[in-house]
Structure formats: C-alpha cells, structure tokens
Short mmCIF file of C-alpha atoms in Angstrom, two decimals:
data_model
loop_
_atom_site.label_atom_id
_atom_site.label_comp_id
_atom_site.label_asym_id
_atom_site.label_seq_id
_atom_site.Cartn_x
_atom_site.Cartn_y
_atom_site.Cartn_z
CA UNK L 1 8.97 37.75 -22.81
CA UNK L 2 11.08 38.60 -25.78
CA UNK L 3 11.40 37.73 -29.42
CA UNK L 4 13.10 34.43 -28.62
CA UNK L 5 10.19 33.21 -26.54
CA UNK L 6 7.74 34.21 -29.25
CA UNK L 7 9.70 32.15 -31.71
CA UNK L 8 9.70 29.30 -29.23
CA UNK L 9 5.94 29.52 -29.00
CA UNK L 10 5.63 29.45 -32.77
CA UNK L 11 7.89 26.43 -33.00
CA UNK L 12 5.87 24.60 -30.40
CA UNK L 13 2.60 25.52 -32.08
CA UNK L 14 3.94 24.01 -35.29
CA UNK L 15 4.84 20.84 -33.40
CA UNK L 16 1.38 20.65 -31.92
CA UNK L 17 -0.20 21.06 -35.31
CA UNK L 18 1.94 18.24 -36.66
CA UNK L 19 0.95 15.85 -33.85
CA UNK L 20 -2.07 17.13 -31.95
CA UNK L 21 -1.61 16.05 -28.37
CA UNK L 22 -5.29 16.18 -27.56
CA UNK L 23 -5.97 13.57 -30.22
CA UNK L 24 -3.62 11.19 -28.41
CA UNK L 25 -5.39 11.44 -25.07
CA UNK L 26 -3.21 14.18 -23.62
CA UNK L 27 -5.18 16.47 -21.31
CA UNK L 28 -5.52 19.80 -23.13
CA UNK L 29 -4.69 21.66 -19.91
CA UNK L 30 -1.28 19.98 -19.71
CA UNK L 31 -0.55 20.60 -23.38
CA UNK L 32 -1.46 24.23 -22.82
CA UNK L 33 0.78 24.44 -19.75
CA UNK L 34 3.76 23.09 -21.67
CA UNK L 35 3.03 25.51 -24.48
CA UNK L 36 2.79 28.40 -22.03
CA UNK L 37 6.07 27.37 -20.38
CA UNK L 38 7.74 27.44 -23.78
CA UNK L 39 6.27 30.84 -24.55
CA UNK L 40 7.54 32.15 -21.23
CA UNK L 41 11.00 30.83 -22.00
CA UNK L 42 10.96 28.35 -19.13
CA UNK L 43 11.27 25.46 -21.55
CA UNK L 44 13.39 25.53 -24.67
CA UNK L 45 11.47 24.71 -27.86
CA UNK L 46 13.21 21.35 -28.12
CA UNK L 47 12.36 20.48 -24.51
CA UNK L 48 8.72 21.37 -24.89
CA UNK L 49 8.60 19.40 -28.11
CA UNK L 50 10.16 16.38 -26.40
CA UNK L 51 7.58 16.51 -23.64
CA UNK L 52 4.70 16.88 -26.07
CA UNK L 53 5.96 14.03 -28.20
CA UNK L 54 6.40 11.84 -25.15
CA UNK L 55 2.86 12.56 -24.01
CA UNK L 56 1.43 12.00 -27.45
CA UNK L 57 3.08 8.59 -27.73
CA UNK L 58 1.89 7.17 -24.42
CA UNK L 59 -1.47 5.98 -25.59
CA UNK L 60 -0.01 4.11 -28.52
CA UNK L 61 2.38 2.38 -26.11
CA UNK L 62 -0.53 1.34 -23.90
CA UNK L 63 0.54 3.57 -21.03
CA UNK L 64 -1.67 5.79 -18.90
CA UNK L 65 -1.36 9.50 -19.57
CA UNK L 66 -2.43 10.86 -16.18
CA UNK L 67 0.75 10.10 -14.16
CA UNK L 68 2.93 11.67 -16.83
CA UNK L 69 0.72 14.73 -17.06
CA UNK L 70 0.87 15.05 -13.27
CA UNK L 71 4.65 14.73 -13.36
CA UNK L 72 4.88 17.56 -15.88
CA UNK L 73 2.62 19.70 -13.70
CA UNK L 74 4.87 18.91 -10.75
CA UNK L 75 8.01 19.82 -12.68
CA UNK L 76 6.54 23.08 -13.90
CA UNK L 77 5.32 23.99 -10.41
CA UNK L 78 8.77 23.30 -8.98
CA UNK L 79 10.44 25.26 -11.79
CA UNK L 80 12.53 22.22 -12.67
CA UNK L 81 14.96 22.93 -15.53
CA UNK L 82 13.75 21.64 -18.89
CA UNK L 83 16.46 19.05 -19.51
CA UNK L 84 15.95 17.58 -16.04
CA UNK L 85 12.22 17.33 -16.68
CA UNK L 86 12.70 15.60 -20.00
CA UNK L 87 15.13 13.10 -18.49
CA UNK L 88 12.81 12.36 -15.58
CA UNK L 89 9.83 11.83 -17.88
CA UNK L 90 11.81 9.54 -20.17
CA UNK L 91 13.04 7.49 -17.22
CA UNK L 92 9.49 7.30 -15.96
CA UNK L 93 8.27 6.09 -19.34
CA UNK L 94 10.96 3.38 -19.25
CA UNK L 95 9.72 2.26 -15.84
CA UNK L 96 6.13 2.14 -17.02
CA UNK L 97 7.02 0.19 -20.16
CA UNK L 98 8.86 -2.33 -17.99
CA UNK L 99 5.95 -2.51 -15.53
CA UNK L 100 3.49 -3.09 -18.36
CA UNK L 101 5.55 -5.88 -19.86
CA UNK L 102 6.14 -7.51 -16.49
CA UNK L 103 2.53 -7.31 -15.34
CA UNK L 104 1.19 -8.68 -18.61
CA UNK L 105 0.76 -12.34 -17.83
CA UNK L 106 -1.65 -15.02 -18.96
CA UNK L 107 -2.18 -12.86 -22.02
CA UNK L 108 -3.93 -10.16 -20.00
CA UNK L 109 -2.76 -6.56 -20.09
CA UNK L 110 -2.80 -5.02 -16.59
CA UNK L 111 -5.50 -2.50 -15.73
CA UNK L 112 -4.38 1.12 -15.88
CA UNK L 113 -4.50 1.57 -12.10
CA UNK L 114 -2.28 -1.48 -11.53
CA UNK L 115 0.16 -0.32 -14.16
CA UNK L 116 0.28 3.11 -12.58
CA UNK L 117 0.90 1.66 -9.11
CA UNK L 118 3.65 -0.65 -10.33
CA UNK L 119 5.29 2.06 -12.42
CA UNK L 120 5.27 4.48 -9.50
CA UNK L 121 6.71 1.77 -7.24
CA UNK L 122 9.79 1.63 -9.45
CA UNK L 123 10.24 5.35 -9.00
CA UNK L 124 9.71 4.99 -5.24
CA UNK L 125 12.60 2.59 -4.92
CA UNK L 126 11.52 -0.89 -5.98
CA UNK L 127 14.06 -2.51 -8.26
CA UNK L 128 13.07 -4.11 -11.54
CA UNK L 129 14.37 -7.42 -10.23
CA UNK L 130 12.07 -7.16 -7.23
CA UNK L 131 9.06 -6.47 -9.46
CA UNK L 132 9.95 -9.45 -11.63
CA UNK L 133 10.27 -11.62 -8.52
CA UNK L 134 6.84 -10.51 -7.31
CA UNK L 135 5.23 -11.48 -10.60
CA UNK L 136 7.00 -14.84 -10.52
CA UNK L 137 5.63 -15.58 -7.06
CA UNK L 138 2.17 -14.16 -7.64
CA UNK L 139 0.31 -17.42 -7.04
CA UNK L 140 -3.43 -16.92 -7.56
CA UNK L 141 -3.18 -13.13 -7.34
CA UNK L 142 -3.95 -10.84 -10.25
CA UNK L 143 -2.08 -7.83 -11.54
CA UNK L 144 -3.80 -5.46 -9.11
CA UNK L 145 -2.53 -7.36 -6.08
CA UNK L 146 0.95 -7.72 -7.56
CA UNK L 147 1.02 -3.95 -8.09
CA UNK L 148 -0.11 -3.43 -4.52
CA UNK L 149 2.64 -5.71 -3.30
CA UNK L 150 5.10 -3.71 -5.36
CA UNK L 151 4.00 -0.50 -3.71
CA UNK L 152 4.09 -1.97 -0.21
CA UNK L 153 7.59 -3.24 -0.84
CA UNK L 154 8.74 0.09 -2.32
CA UNK L 155 7.40 2.07 0.64
CA UNK L 156 8.98 -0.33 3.10
CA UNK L 157 12.29 -0.01 1.29
CA UNK L 158 11.94 3.74 1.53
CA UNK L 159 11.90 3.63 5.33
CA UNK L 160 14.78 1.20 5.63
CA UNK L 161 12.71 -1.87 6.40
CA UNK L 162 14.77 -5.01 5.72
CA UNK L 163 14.28 -5.78 2.03
CA UNK L 164 14.33 -9.53 2.52
CA UNK L 165 11.63 -9.39 5.19
CA UNK L 166 9.53 -7.10 3.00
CA UNK L 167 9.85 -9.46 0.05
CA UNK L 168 8.86 -12.44 2.18
CA UNK L 169 5.72 -10.87 3.54
CA UNK L 170 4.54 -9.58 0.16
CA UNK L 171 5.21 -13.00 -1.37
CA UNK L 172 3.12 -14.54 1.41
CA UNK L 173 0.33 -12.07 0.71
CA UNK L 174 0.39 -12.91 -3.00
CA UNK L 175 0.52 -16.66 -2.40
CA UNK L 176 -2.64 -16.42 -0.29
CA UNK L 177 -4.20 -13.55 -2.25
CA UNK L 178 -4.62 -11.82 1.11
CA UNK L 179 -2.91 -8.51 0.45
CA UNK L 180 -5.98 -6.30 0.78
CA UNK L 181 -5.78 -2.52 0.11
CA UNK L 182 -5.34 -1.77 3.82
CA UNK L 183 -1.87 -3.33 3.68
CA UNK L 184 -0.86 -0.25 1.74
CA UNK L 185 -0.55 1.46 5.13
CA UNK L 186 2.03 -1.01 6.36
CA UNK L 187 4.97 1.37 6.09
CA UNK L 188 3.10 3.90 8.20
CA UNK L 189 2.37 1.27 10.81
CA UNK L 190 6.02 0.23 10.85
CA UNK L 191 7.01 3.81 11.62
CA UNK L 192 4.47 3.99 14.43
CA UNK L 193 5.66 0.65 15.74
CA UNK L 194 9.22 1.91 15.81
CA UNK L 195 8.07 4.88 17.89
CA UNK L 196 6.68 2.39 20.38
CA UNK L 197 9.84 0.36 20.40
CA UNK L 198 8.50 -2.57 18.40
CA UNK L 199 11.31 -3.97 16.24
CA UNK L 200 10.88 -4.45 12.50
CA UNK L 201 11.38 -8.21 12.66
CA UNK L 202 8.47 -8.58 15.06
CA UNK L 203 6.26 -6.50 12.76
CA UNK L 204 7.39 -8.56 9.77
CA UNK L 205 6.66 -11.82 11.53
CA UNK L 206 3.21 -10.65 12.64
CA UNK L 207 2.38 -9.44 9.12
CA UNK L 208 3.58 -12.65 7.51
CA UNK L 209 1.61 -14.74 9.96
CA UNK L 210 -1.64 -12.83 9.41
CA UNK L 211 -1.21 -12.81 5.62
CA UNK L 212 -0.59 -16.57 5.63
CA UNK L 213 -3.88 -17.05 7.44
CA UNK L 214 -5.68 -14.63 5.13
CA UNK L 215 -6.39 -12.40 8.09
CA UNK L 216 -7.32 -8.74 7.90
CA UNK L 217 -5.10 -5.73 8.43
CA UNK L 218 -6.92 -5.07 11.68
CA UNK L 219 -5.95 -8.58 12.82
CA UNK L 220 -2.36 -7.62 12.14
CA UNK L 221 -2.71 -4.36 14.06
CA UNK L 222 -4.18 -6.21 16.99
CA UNK L 223 -1.36 -8.74 16.76
CA UNK L 224 1.28 -6.08 17.32
CA UNK L 225 -0.70 -4.44 20.07
CA UNK L 226 -2.32 -1.65 18.07
CA UNK L 227 -5.95 -0.73 17.79
CA UNK L 228 -7.51 0.81 14.72
CA UNK L 229 -8.42 3.81 16.85
CA UNK L 230 -4.78 4.46 17.72
CA UNK L 231 -3.64 4.31 14.12
CA UNK L 232 -6.49 6.47 12.93
CA UNK L 233 -5.81 9.17 15.49
CA UNK L 234 -2.24 9.24 14.27
CA UNK L 235 -3.50 9.49 10.72
CA UNK L 236 -5.73 12.45 11.56
CA UNK L 237 -2.71 14.74 11.77
CA UNK L 238 -0.33 13.16 9.29
CA UNK L 239 1.88 16.16 8.78
CA UNK L 240 3.20 18.74 11.19
CA UNK O 1 -96.54 24.00 32.67
CA UNK O 2 -96.37 27.75 32.65
CA UNK O 3 -95.35 29.88 29.75
CA UNK O 4 -92.80 32.57 30.05
CA UNK O 5 -95.35 35.29 30.71
CA UNK O 6 -96.95 33.20 33.48
CA UNK O 7 -100.24 32.37 31.73
CA UNK O 8 -101.44 28.76 31.36
CA UNK O 9 -100.82 27.69 27.75
CA UNK O 10 -103.88 25.42 27.91
CA UNK O 11 -103.14 21.71 27.14
CA UNK O 12 -102.50 20.01 23.72
CA UNK O 13 -104.17 22.69 21.64
CA UNK O 14 -102.16 25.48 23.07
CA UNK O 15 -99.27 25.17 20.53
CA UNK O 16 -101.71 25.42 17.64
CA UNK O 17 -103.18 28.51 19.13
CA UNK O 18 -99.64 29.90 19.59
CA UNK O 19 -98.84 29.30 15.90
CA UNK O 20 -101.90 31.23 14.87
CA UNK O 21 -100.79 34.15 17.02
CA UNK O 22 -97.36 34.10 15.44
CA UNK O 23 -98.84 33.89 11.95
CA UNK O 24 -101.08 36.83 12.70
CA UNK O 25 -98.20 38.86 14.05
CA UNK O 26 -96.12 38.08 10.98
CA UNK O 27 -98.89 39.23 8.70
CA UNK O 28 -98.98 42.54 10.49
CA UNK O 29 -95.26 43.14 9.88
CA UNK O 30 -94.33 45.49 7.03
CA UNK O 31 -93.40 43.65 3.80
CA UNK O 32 -89.77 43.83 2.69
CA UNK O 33 -88.40 42.98 -0.74
CA UNK O 34 -85.59 40.32 -0.30
CA UNK O 35 -83.63 42.00 -3.02
CA UNK O 36 -82.21 40.65 -6.32
CA UNK O 37 -79.09 39.08 -4.63
CA UNK O 38 -81.08 37.09 -2.11
CA UNK O 39 -80.45 33.76 -3.86
CA UNK O 40 -76.72 34.47 -4.20
CA UNK O 41 -76.43 35.28 -0.51
CA UNK O 42 -78.22 32.08 0.43
CA UNK O 43 -75.95 29.96 -1.83
CA UNK O 44 -72.86 31.63 -0.40
CA UNK O 45 -73.95 30.65 3.08
CA UNK O 46 -74.61 27.11 1.87
CA UNK O 47 -71.08 26.82 0.41
CA UNK O 48 -69.53 28.19 3.61
CA UNK O 49 -71.40 25.60 5.59
CA UNK O 50 -70.12 22.86 3.27
CA UNK O 51 -66.52 23.97 3.83
CA UNK O 52 -67.00 24.03 7.58
CA UNK O 53 -68.46 20.54 7.44
CA UNK O 54 -65.49 19.34 5.35
CA UNK O 55 -63.07 20.89 7.84
CA UNK O 56 -64.85 19.18 10.68
CA UNK O 57 -64.67 15.76 8.93
CA UNK O 58 -62.19 13.21 10.42
CA UNK O 59 -58.62 13.48 8.97
CA UNK O 60 -56.43 10.55 8.00
CA UNK O 61 -53.83 9.55 10.62
CA UNK O 62 -50.86 10.92 8.66
CA UNK O 63 -52.55 14.27 8.38
CA UNK O 64 -53.27 14.37 12.10
CA UNK O 65 -49.61 13.49 12.79
CA UNK O 66 -48.43 16.23 10.46
CA UNK O 67 -50.71 18.76 12.13
CA UNK O 68 -49.47 17.65 15.54
CA UNK O 69 -45.84 17.98 14.49
CA UNK O 70 -46.45 21.46 13.10
CA UNK O 71 -48.16 22.65 16.23
CA UNK O 72 -46.14 23.85 19.26
CA UNK O 73 -46.39 21.24 22.02
CA UNK O 74 -45.63 21.35 25.69
CA UNK O 75 -44.10 18.18 27.10
CA UNK O 76 -43.63 17.50 30.75
CA UNK O 77 -41.60 14.70 32.28
CA UNK O 78 -40.00 13.80 35.53
CA UNK O 79 -36.21 13.73 36.02
CA UNK O 80 -36.42 9.93 36.23
CA UNK O 81 -38.13 9.73 32.84
CA UNK O 82 -35.56 12.08 31.33
CA UNK O 83 -32.73 9.95 32.72
CA UNK O 84 -34.22 6.78 31.27
CA UNK O 85 -34.64 8.44 27.86
CA UNK O 86 -31.01 9.61 27.87
CA UNK O 87 -29.79 6.13 28.82
CA UNK O 88 -31.79 4.62 25.94
CA UNK O 89 -30.33 7.16 23.52
CA UNK O 90 -26.76 6.37 24.62
CA UNK O 91 -27.47 2.66 24.25
CA UNK O 92 -28.89 3.03 20.74
CA UNK O 93 -26.00 5.23 19.56
CA UNK O 94 -23.46 2.85 21.08
CA UNK O 95 -25.04 -0.17 19.40
CA UNK O 96 -25.12 1.68 16.09
CA UNK O 97 -21.43 2.52 16.30
CA UNK O 98 -20.56 -1.12 16.98
CA UNK O 99 -22.59 -2.32 14.03
CA UNK O 100 -20.92 0.06 11.59
CA UNK O 101 -18.01 -1.19 9.45
CA UNK O 102 -14.50 -1.28 10.86
CA UNK O 103 -13.73 1.98 12.58
CA UNK O 104 -16.59 3.96 11.08
CA UNK O 105 -18.04 6.52 13.42
CA UNK O 106 -14.87 6.96 15.42
CA UNK O 107 -13.38 10.40 16.03
CA UNK O 108 -11.55 11.96 13.13
CA UNK O 109 -14.01 10.82 10.50
CA UNK O 110 -16.28 13.11 8.52
CA UNK O 111 -19.58 12.58 6.84
CA UNK O 112 -18.05 13.32 3.44
CA UNK O 113 -15.51 10.52 3.82
CA UNK O 114 -12.55 12.89 4.03
CA UNK O 115 -9.96 12.79 6.77
CA UNK O 116 -8.81 16.00 8.48
CA UNK O 117 -5.17 16.77 7.75
CA UNK O 118 -2.98 19.55 9.08
CA UNK O 119 0.19 20.82 7.42
CA UNK O 120 2.66 22.92 9.34
CA UNK O 121 6.04 24.44 8.60
CA UNK O 122 8.31 26.58 10.72
CA UNK O 123 9.51 29.28 8.32
CA UNK O 124 9.62 32.59 10.19
CA UNK O 125 11.41 34.43 7.38
CA UNK O 126 9.06 33.37 4.59
CA UNK O 127 6.68 35.84 3.02
CA UNK O 128 4.23 33.22 1.76
CA UNK O 129 4.01 29.45 1.86
CA UNK O 130 1.67 27.09 0.05
CA UNK O 131 1.27 23.33 -0.06
CA UNK O 132 1.53 21.72 -3.49
CA UNK O 133 1.10 18.04 -4.10
CA UNK O 134 -0.61 15.26 -5.95
CA UNK O 135 -3.86 16.10 -4.14
CA UNK O 136 -4.08 19.55 -5.76
CA UNK O 137 -2.30 18.75 -9.03
CA UNK O 138 0.72 20.67 -7.79
CA UNK O 139 -1.18 23.92 -7.89
CA UNK O 140 -0.91 26.02 -4.75
CA UNK O 141 -3.80 28.33 -5.55
CA UNK O 142 -6.20 28.04 -2.65
CA UNK O 143 -3.66 26.07 -0.63
CA UNK O 144 -1.82 29.00 0.90
CA UNK O 145 -0.80 28.51 4.51
CA UNK O 146 -1.46 30.97 7.31
CA UNK O 147 1.35 32.30 9.47
CA UNK O 148 1.12 32.55 13.23
CA UNK O 149 2.93 35.84 14.00
CA UNK O 150 3.85 34.70 17.50
CA UNK O 151 5.60 31.48 16.48
CA UNK O 152 6.40 32.03 12.81
CA UNK O 153 4.77 28.69 12.05
CA UNK O 154 2.79 28.39 8.85
CA UNK O 155 -0.15 26.03 8.95
CA UNK O 156 -3.02 24.82 6.86
CA UNK O 157 -5.88 22.58 7.87
CA UNK O 158 -7.72 20.66 5.20
CA UNK O 159 -9.33 17.28 4.55
CA UNK O 160 -8.26 14.61 2.10
CA UNK O 161 -9.68 11.35 0.84
CA UNK O 162 -8.02 8.05 1.64
CA UNK O 163 -4.92 7.43 -0.37
CA UNK O 164 -1.24 8.01 -0.84
CA UNK O 165 -0.07 11.51 -1.70
CA UNK O 166 3.19 13.32 -2.40
CA UNK O 167 3.69 16.96 -1.51
CA UNK O 168 6.16 19.74 -0.78
CA UNK O 169 5.95 23.28 0.53
CA UNK O 170 6.29 26.08 -1.99
CA UNK O 171 8.06 28.94 -0.23
CA UNK O 172 7.78 32.47 -1.60
CA UNK O 173 6.53 31.10 -4.90
CA UNK O 174 9.89 29.68 -5.93
CA UNK O 175 11.70 27.36 -3.55
CA UNK O 176 10.28 23.96 -2.75
CA UNK O 177 10.88 22.24 0.53
CA UNK O 178 9.93 18.72 1.67
CA UNK O 179 8.11 18.57 4.97
CA UNK O 180 10.85 18.23 7.59
CA UNK O 181 8.37 16.57 9.94
CA UNK O 182 7.11 13.98 7.47
CA UNK O 183 8.25 10.49 8.42
CA UNK O 184 8.31 9.28 4.81
CA UNK O 185 9.68 10.81 1.65
CA UNK O 186 10.54 9.68 -1.85
CA UNK O 187 12.71 10.67 -4.78
CA UNK O 188 10.70 12.99 -7.00
CA UNK O 189 12.64 12.04 -10.12
CA UNK O 190 13.92 15.59 -10.51
CA UNK O 191 16.77 15.26 -8.03
CA UNK O 192 14.82 16.34 -5.00
CA UNK O 193 12.42 14.66 -2.59
CA UNK O 194 8.70 14.71 -1.99
CA UNK O 195 7.11 14.08 1.38
CA UNK O 196 4.77 11.12 1.47
CA UNK O 197 1.38 11.26 3.09
CA UNK O 198 -0.68 8.12 3.65
CA UNK O 199 -4.23 9.01 4.61
CA UNK O 200 -6.21 6.20 6.07
CA UNK O 201 -9.87 7.03 5.94
CA UNK O 202 -12.93 5.81 7.74
CA UNK O 203 -12.83 2.15 6.87
CA UNK O 204 -9.26 1.98 5.68
CA UNK O 205 -10.13 -0.04 2.61
CA UNK O 206 -8.73 2.36 0.06
CA UNK O 207 -5.26 3.66 -0.42
#
C-alpha cells in the first residue's frame, strides 16, 4: 500500500463525510469494505465514490439496499475490476428502477421482496417486455405473485425452456392466482424431467393444466409422474 | 394363666400386686439426676418423630410418579408382548408421518429446517478451494473445502435453508469458477457466471 492508495483513502473519506452512506440506509460493513478496497488500491477513488454514491441514493429512489450491497460484496470477493463493478451496479439499478415502476400498479408500491425478485429476474434473463407483459396479464394477482412469475420465467429461460410456453403457464398462474411459492422450483423439476426423458411441452402442459385448476405443485409433480420424495432426494445433494 | 417364672399370678388382683412390686423395686433404685439438657433431648426426639410421621404420610399422585420414575425399575415381558409394543410404536410413528404437512418427516430433512447440501469440485492442482455465494455473503471464511488426497476432489458438506442461491468456487483465493456440475447458472453481471442452487426444504413452501 503506497502513497497513492493513502490518498485514495483520504479522497474516499472526504466523500463519505460529504454524504454519509450509513445515514442513507447503507450497511456500514459494505461502506467499510468499499473504503478498504479503495485504500488497498483495488478500487480507484472515483470508482469507490461512484459505488458509495449509488448506494447512498438507493433509499431515496425507493429501492432496496441489500441486493446492491450483496452485489458489491460479490464483486469484491471475485476481485472484479472497478469499472466493471460500477457498470454492473448501474445496470442493476436501472433494472430495479424499471421493476419498481412496472410493479407499481393500482397506486401501490411493490413490497421490497417483490421488487428484489423482479429486479433480479431481469438480471437472470427476463426481458423488460416480458415483465411488462406479466403485469398486464396479472389478473387478480398482486405484485408478489407477479414477481414470482417473473422469476419462474427467468429461470426457465435460463435453461432453454421454450419462452412462449413459459409465458403461457405463468400467465395462467397469474390469472388464477395459483402460482404458489413452490412453483419457484419449476426449472429444477424441468431439468429432472429432461433426465427422465419427459419433454418440455408435456411438462408445460401439465403445469398449465394444474395452475388453471388452482392445483398445488405436488399435484403437478404427480401429474408428470414424480413424487415429492423423488424431488426432495434430488434436492438433498444439489451440487456435486 | 402362668407367669413367666411359673408361679400363679392369682386372679384379678394379681396385676395390682405386680404394680406394687415394681413400684417398690423402682424406689430401691439409685436416684439419677436427668441433667440440664433433659428437656432439649426430649424435644429433639419429638421433632424427629414428627418428621418421620410426615415422611410416612400419603404423597400426592404426581409425587409418587416422580419417585417411581427416579427409581431404577426392573421390567419383565414376554417376546410376544415386546413384539406387540414394537408394532404399536411403528403404527404410531407411521400415522404421525402421514399427518405431518407435505413431505415433512421424510429423509433428508433436519429438525432445524435446513436441507443438507454437498459441494464438490475436481481440482487436483489447487492448493485451497472455498465456496462463496449468496448464502455466505460471498465470504469464504469458514467455507473452505476439504481435499481427498486419493481423488483430488474438494468437497464440503453443509446445510442451507430453502431458497434460491448463487455461488462459485474460489480457487487459491483468486480465481473463481462456476460449479461445472451445476445444472443451472446465470450471468453474474460482471461478465462471468454464477451457479444456481435451488434448495427445496421440508415443506417446499419457501423459495
């Protein structure tokens, strides 16, 4: 750590004094980590300042701080270059702003958890058009279920499940308000079904049918020939 | 009726006569001073007797049960009785498992609601490997994997709550590597990929 990094630390300290991150709901541990990264020369003073400013402005924009703080922790742990981190965080903020605007309907701002789920879904591969379409077809469902649908659709897209089929089944779930939290495991079940030779269109049809009848996820599993025991035993060793 | 020494005690008056003999004999005995602590000794005996009487008094049922449970017991039963008891136990446990919510009580579940998870990575040349992810705030401290010298496979067993997690392996403290065995992954926003882990817990209601 040389003179340059000391100067960087001083510059960042001045920035923090000007706009105390902790006062804006930023976890002190994250602020300290960014500061330490600047002192160690891993982040340029301007990059650290950008991150701190971004964090400090989240609350005023009605966005949750936790996912951004976690993303910074992830970037620092992975030794991601400063400019890449700043760009990723700014893109993430754009996604969250869009998710907040889209999920604000009937004059009600979405709960933080729903906003977080929808915002993350955009990062996971859901397009903004798809999120808008989900909100438009939400039926009696609230923001939480729309966000869940967004995540289900994003995860299905991530494994190459036909996008049209995914959109149809989530729309069905929203129209009947039947997309319970267990449907969040659908992408995992699709992968297991593929291992057993069950084609995606059969899974999609079974899911759509159960959701239309407001059935449970276990009904769906039974419908494609699974038992909860089989899926749980798979889940017991999820990574090898 | 004969007395102990074989002489006839002499009808109804005989006891009176006997008392007089005893009284006379007592008068002939040397006199002893009872001592200044006589009263205290008597009262101590009285209190002891009271405690013994209290101990001998009937106990309430819960107290008797507690005493019985705290006392070593010997039970004896026939093989038939033991078999019937085991069958009843199996029946009760089976019924209980069926009445629990969806899937609860099945193998793989834990009392703390966490699900066992095992991470593994084949990296024979690595010096150290840790798992970092959204479940540990991307901090590998305490999440170091253990290497099997025979196979070169690094592994870590842990338990996680229900939910969706992202993770990578941190190799030698610098390089990050998505799990090559993970069936799902996602763009991490930094130009690389994170492995996705969906943990379905006991009742599968949370994610």
